[in-house]
Amino acid sequence: MNSRILLSSPHMGENEQKYVKQAFDDNWIAPLGENVDKFEESIAEYVGSEGSAAALSSGTAAIHLALKILNVGRGDVVFAPTFTFIASVNPILYQGARPVFIDSEPDTWNMSPRALEKALMDAERNNQLPKAVIVVNLYGQMAKYDEIIALTNKYNIPIIEDAAESLGSTYKGKQSGTFGDIGIFSFNGNKIITTSGGGALVSSDQSFVNKSRFLATQARDDAPYYQHSEIGYNYRLSNVSAGIGRGQMEVLPIRVEKRKSIFEQYKKEFSTVLSVDMMPEIEGMSPNRWLSTLTLSNITDIGEIVDIIKQFNEKNIETRALWKPLHLQPLFSGTLVYFHDDNSSVSEKLFNSGLCLPSGSNMSSEQQEYVIREFKKIIS
Ligand SMILES: *Cc1c(COP(=O)(O)O)cnc(C)c1O
């Protein structure tokens, strides 16, 4: 193979350019405009919650606004998974709040309800209950919402669902992004669909969506001149980017199907490789398989994973380590973390044995066969 096989690259459909051209023809490059309205409508319709969606400049911006809307401020505590991309939690710091990290559980790799319960009980005892809990659906896998929501309801704490990686995944038939009081999506270049850069905030509470649009456009008061009563941001998506998003939403269902079939192909091929465990799948969940990920049972050290990634690189194949847990990040040293098991961390174990494989919906079957062949050589 001469061309490098990437982990996940943009995959345009047929109509993106048409919608972008429309914006040019109308000279409606910015601000907002028809593409933004239609893009927002298509997201809301797709996830099928009663509410609506606001198109924003990034998934990170969407998380930031979700925290603002839930009144997270200086000195507040927010619970978040330790096993996630840093963008899930950076906005906690923007708000001068502080995170408490919750370990993963082994069935979904997402937030452990058991660790969450321990953390909530401690927090109640110390009079430091969180203002919000951020739950992430990693690599497109849904978290255990029945258990998690039962706990957050008991303590009356809102959930921000970081569905940046899980657009198109479902849990008991319900779309990802609709389990939190607020859900967020990302349309960054490597996600299942992309606007080149962008995000969205969704909620069944229309007032939250309205508030996000207000905050995302400099928090301008309803007055006949420029008047502002609170801090605002410049977080709206441009009408050009939204044109790409409109076209991408039309092909989302087939992108999801393709990613799932890529995962199934890996799973089938690796079923005979004893050391390979594909990311688990549990009853009731239908993950979009944004990235095909696995763990290697004979590896317990990130150094060995880095070495494997290097070997793939030499074969022109991009692979990556799983997210490094946030409680191990220098930025968060000393931050409180609750583990799933008393003496060991599930997220650390995953990090030290896991790998992401090329998963792009534009990968050809020949390319995947090549990845599978090289994988078997490298792993054996
Ligand atoms: C990509 C991603 C984000 C951030 O989205 P951006 O659009 O890149 O700002 C947040 N959380 C998770 C889990 C992500 O994978």
XYZ file of C-alpha atoms and ligand atoms in Angstrom:
395
model
C 0.000 0.000 0.000
C 1.538 3.328 -1.004
C -1.000 5.697 0.516
C -1.222 5.933 4.265
C -4.323 4.371 5.816
C -5.686 6.858 8.317
C -7.558 6.274 11.549
C -10.589 8.362 10.570
C -10.602 10.992 7.832
C -13.346 13.248 6.404
C -15.728 11.499 4.015
C -17.870 13.838 1.957
C -21.169 12.879 0.360
C -22.719 14.344 -2.775
C -24.469 17.480 -1.601
C -22.018 19.258 0.708
C -20.589 21.368 -2.127
C -24.060 22.242 -3.370
C -25.038 23.705 0.007
C -21.731 25.523 0.361
C -22.124 26.925 -3.154
C -25.605 28.132 -2.258
C -24.111 30.138 0.570
C -21.630 31.639 -1.900
C -24.293 32.355 -4.523
C -26.438 34.168 -1.961
C -23.315 35.809 -0.488
C -24.657 34.420 2.784
C -21.231 33.366 4.012
C -21.923 34.541 7.527
C -23.465 35.042 9.966
C -25.846 32.156 10.409
C -28.322 31.792 7.509
C -30.328 29.025 5.880
C -27.656 26.313 6.108
C -27.392 26.823 9.866
C -31.168 26.637 10.310
C -31.485 23.519 8.163
C -28.470 21.860 9.773
C -29.926 22.458 13.234
C -33.305 21.089 12.146
C -31.727 17.950 10.700
C -29.781 17.248 13.912
C -32.883 17.721 16.071
C -34.931 15.525 13.764
C -32.275 12.819 13.675
C -31.892 12.509 17.445
C -35.664 12.717 17.749
C -35.861 14.373 21.136
C -38.690 16.840 21.525
C -36.202 19.648 21.722
C -33.901 21.314 19.308
C -30.261 21.874 18.442
C -27.891 24.837 18.292
C -24.996 24.674 15.814
C -21.756 25.838 17.429
C -18.114 26.320 16.526
C -16.919 23.130 18.280
C -17.874 20.340 20.626
C -15.650 21.943 23.253
C -17.606 25.203 22.930
C -20.830 23.207 23.342
C -19.572 21.661 26.615
C -18.482 25.086 27.822
C -21.938 26.549 27.161
C -23.633 23.529 28.763
C -21.669 24.216 31.961
C -22.589 27.916 31.794
C -26.265 27.074 31.305
C -26.185 24.774 34.348
C -24.605 27.600 36.360
C -21.265 25.910 36.960
C -18.924 28.569 38.288
C -15.873 29.269 40.398
C -15.274 26.718 43.140
C -17.975 24.320 41.945
C -17.303 20.619 41.483
C -18.132 18.697 38.288
C -17.847 14.899 38.038
C -16.400 13.557 34.790
C -14.962 10.291 33.508
C -11.206 9.965 33.784
C -11.111 7.893 30.592
C -11.840 10.454 27.880
C -10.355 13.080 25.587
C -9.262 16.196 27.463
C -11.826 18.336 25.593
C -14.533 16.734 27.770
C -13.149 18.465 30.854
C -11.136 21.535 29.797
C -14.304 23.670 29.921
C -14.639 22.812 33.644
C -11.364 24.695 34.104
C -12.534 27.579 31.876
C -15.300 28.084 34.433
C -12.922 28.064 37.400
C -14.600 24.881 38.625
C -12.796 21.659 39.457
C -13.274 18.121 38.224
C -13.537 14.939 40.250
C -12.722 11.920 38.111
C -14.719 8.701 37.896
C -13.131 5.474 36.628
C -14.506 3.279 33.840
C -16.278 -0.041 34.238
C -15.135 -2.967 32.071
C -18.411 -3.675 30.186
C -18.601 -0.398 28.218
C -15.309 1.322 29.200
C -17.464 4.305 30.224
C -18.292 5.875 33.599
C -18.591 3.255 36.339
C -21.934 3.565 38.168
C -20.293 1.895 41.190
C -17.478 4.455 41.327
C -19.986 7.246 40.698
C -22.072 6.095 43.645
C -19.043 6.066 45.944
C -18.111 9.569 44.790
C -21.644 10.891 45.303
C -21.865 9.428 48.814
C -18.549 11.008 49.775
C -19.533 14.310 48.183
C -22.803 14.400 50.099
C -20.995 13.686 53.351
C -18.546 16.512 52.628
C -21.254 18.890 51.475
C -19.591 19.165 48.043
C -22.108 17.595 45.678
C -21.283 18.284 42.020
C -23.161 20.936 40.032
C -23.191 18.567 37.038
C -21.990 15.159 35.901
C -20.410 14.870 32.459
C -20.965 11.407 30.958
C -19.054 10.430 27.798
C -19.914 7.745 25.220
C -16.410 6.690 24.293
C -15.575 5.525 20.770
C -19.320 5.520 20.119
C -20.127 3.145 22.981
C -23.041 4.197 25.184
C -22.584 4.477 28.952
C -24.841 2.580 31.383
C -27.492 5.294 31.543
C -30.129 3.360 33.491
C -27.773 3.029 36.447
C -26.173 6.456 36.046
C -29.445 8.369 35.708
C -30.911 6.542 38.720
C -27.987 7.896 40.754
C -28.015 11.462 39.423
C -31.799 11.615 39.896
C -31.426 10.501 43.493
C -29.132 13.468 44.127
C -30.937 15.760 41.680
C -27.832 16.511 39.615
C -28.016 17.326 35.887
C -26.122 15.323 33.271
C -24.167 16.753 30.357
C -23.917 13.977 27.786
C -20.701 14.290 25.789
C -21.821 12.494 22.626
C -18.966 13.926 20.542
C -17.979 10.435 19.441
C -21.376 8.751 19.465
C -23.668 10.504 16.981
C -25.879 7.693 15.635
C -25.412 5.303 18.575
C -28.474 4.164 20.469
C -29.291 2.713 23.881
C -32.587 0.803 24.099
C -33.566 2.441 20.825
C -32.983 5.993 22.021
C -30.405 8.198 20.279
C -27.209 9.247 21.948
C -27.242 12.920 22.905
C -30.743 12.642 24.403
C -29.841 11.014 27.735
C -28.394 14.090 29.355
C -30.260 17.235 30.362
C -27.985 18.667 27.700
C -26.234 16.682 24.961
C -23.318 17.786 22.837
C -21.921 16.641 19.472
C -18.670 17.361 17.657
C -18.149 17.754 13.918
C -14.374 17.900 14.111
C -12.486 16.480 11.126
C -11.960 13.005 12.578
C -15.502 12.403 13.867
C -18.141 10.220 12.183
C -19.306 13.225 10.169
C -17.607 16.619 9.974
C -18.200 20.288 9.151
C -14.393 20.755 9.011
C -14.822 21.990 12.572
C -17.989 22.461 14.563
C -20.290 21.197 17.254
C -23.859 21.223 18.478
C -25.781 21.459 21.712
C -29.092 19.597 21.961
C -31.732 19.546 24.647
C -35.387 18.738 25.107
C -35.514 21.896 27.215
C -35.972 24.662 24.650
C -34.839 27.308 27.123
C -31.393 25.651 27.300
C -31.030 25.730 23.521
C -32.186 29.351 23.377
C -29.717 30.238 26.111
C -26.879 28.558 24.219
C -27.647 30.604 21.076
C -27.710 33.764 23.182
C -24.395 33.017 24.908
C -22.803 31.929 21.616
C -23.497 35.318 20.007
C -21.900 37.591 22.643
C -24.919 37.509 24.995
C -26.559 40.520 23.408
C -29.591 41.789 25.304
C -32.897 42.418 23.582
C -32.378 46.184 23.175
C -32.346 48.585 20.173
C -28.571 49.095 20.610
C -25.638 46.968 21.795
C -26.310 46.133 25.408
C -24.848 43.275 27.450
C -25.619 42.067 30.960
C -23.517 38.915 31.065
C -20.398 37.354 29.581
C -20.878 36.029 26.077
C -18.818 34.133 23.518
C -18.345 33.948 19.777
C -19.233 30.267 19.407
C -21.702 30.082 16.488
C -21.107 27.913 13.440
C -20.698 29.719 10.114
C -23.226 29.300 7.333
C -20.478 27.841 5.097
C -19.525 25.127 7.606
C -23.200 24.395 8.239
C -23.592 23.762 4.493
C -21.083 20.926 4.824
C -23.012 19.707 7.859
C -26.315 19.631 5.954
C -24.807 17.360 3.326
C -23.139 15.190 5.967
C -26.383 14.661 7.888
C -27.920 13.198 4.717
C -25.274 10.458 4.635
C -24.972 9.893 8.398
C -27.053 6.666 8.440
C -24.831 5.042 5.805
C -21.685 6.275 7.560
C -22.877 4.586 10.760
C -23.625 1.342 8.919
C -20.205 1.380 7.265
C -18.331 1.942 10.550
C -20.274 -0.899 12.148
C -19.421 -3.249 9.304
C -15.732 -2.323 9.578
C -15.844 -3.243 13.272
C -17.646 -6.518 12.531
C -15.035 -7.421 9.922
C -12.190 -6.869 12.405
C -14.104 -8.840 15.018
C -14.626 -11.780 12.705
C -11.014 -11.811 11.509
C -9.544 -11.504 14.990
C -11.817 -14.070 16.622
C -9.036 -16.614 16.091
C -6.323 -14.359 17.538
C -6.408 -15.366 21.183
C -4.840 -12.233 22.653
C -7.385 -9.881 21.030
C -10.526 -8.657 22.786
C -12.605 -6.258 20.711
C -14.395 -3.470 22.613
C -17.288 -5.276 24.294
C -20.904 -4.954 23.257
C -23.686 -5.255 25.782
C -27.407 -5.928 25.557
C -29.556 -3.013 24.464
C -26.772 -0.878 23.054
C -26.086 -0.192 19.412
C -22.785 1.694 19.160
C -21.869 3.610 15.982
C -18.335 2.137 16.159
C -16.774 5.520 15.439
C -13.435 3.849 16.051
C -12.766 0.124 16.107
C -10.881 -0.448 19.340
C -9.524 -3.503 21.110
C -7.378 -4.611 23.993
C -4.520 -7.093 23.904
C -4.635 -9.489 26.828
C -0.892 -10.202 26.727
C 0.120 -6.540 26.996
C 0.100 -4.500 30.189
C 2.406 -1.605 29.401
C 1.834 1.476 27.240
C 5.476 1.208 26.128
C 4.633 -1.992 24.262
C 1.584 -0.328 22.696
C 3.760 2.558 21.497
C 6.090 0.001 19.955
C 3.184 -1.679 18.112
C 1.979 1.706 16.826
C 5.494 2.294 15.466
C 5.413 -1.019 13.627
C 2.076 -0.118 12.025
C 3.519 3.266 11.048
C 6.268 1.528 9.124
C 3.527 -0.232 7.157
C 1.812 3.090 6.409
C -1.048 2.356 8.804
C -2.187 4.869 11.402
C -3.158 3.359 14.757
C -3.439 5.075 18.129
C -3.323 4.354 21.821
C -6.558 4.666 23.789
C -7.112 7.921 25.708
C -4.633 8.376 28.514
C -6.700 8.665 31.720
C -7.025 12.249 32.905
C -6.004 11.448 36.475
C -2.581 10.509 35.022
C -2.240 13.815 33.134
C 0.258 16.329 34.529
C -2.439 19.024 34.189
C -4.603 17.175 36.711
C -2.045 15.843 39.156
C -3.531 15.647 42.637
C -7.133 15.592 41.383
C -9.491 13.285 43.246
C -10.368 10.073 41.394
C -12.782 7.240 42.274
C -11.897 3.781 40.970
C -14.252 1.004 39.953
C -12.304 -1.564 41.994
C -10.731 -0.826 45.328
C -7.156 -1.565 44.373
C -6.930 -1.098 40.638
C -8.040 1.246 37.915
C -10.023 -0.079 34.953
C -9.131 2.958 32.814
C -5.396 2.503 33.462
C -5.635 -1.138 32.477
C -7.415 -0.188 29.236
C -4.843 2.503 28.455
C -1.986 0.049 29.002
C -3.389 -2.617 26.699
C -5.598 -0.910 24.104
C -5.363 0.143 20.483
C -7.521 2.045 17.943
C -7.480 0.731 14.376
C -8.226 2.521 11.086
C -12.013 2.932 11.013
C -12.852 5.558 8.402
C -16.017 5.022 6.364
C -13.981 5.809 3.233
C -11.570 2.910 3.837
C -11.792 0.354 1.017
C -12.171 -3.363 1.730
C -8.699 -3.913 0.191
C -7.279 -1.405 2.649
C -8.983 -3.115 5.565
C -7.741 -6.514 4.408
C -4.224 -5.069 4.329
C -4.622 -3.717 7.885
C -5.893 -7.117 9.061
C -3.003 -8.952 7.415
C -0.384 -6.636 8.914
C -2.127 -6.747 12.303
C -1.900 -10.540 12.430
C 1.812 -10.398 11.576
C 2.620 -7.707 14.122
C 0.558 -9.185 16.960
C 1.677 -12.800 16.624
C -13.803 15.430 19.824
C -14.263 15.388 21.217
C -14.642 16.548 21.925
C -14.417 17.929 21.400
O -14.966 18.256 20.205
P -14.310 19.404 19.308
O -15.355 19.646 18.261
O -13.038 18.878 18.752
O -14.098 20.607 20.177
C -15.154 16.411 23.195
N -15.275 15.210 23.778
C -14.897 14.081 23.153
C -15.093 12.789 23.860
C -14.356 14.130 21.870
O -13.955 13.001 21.281
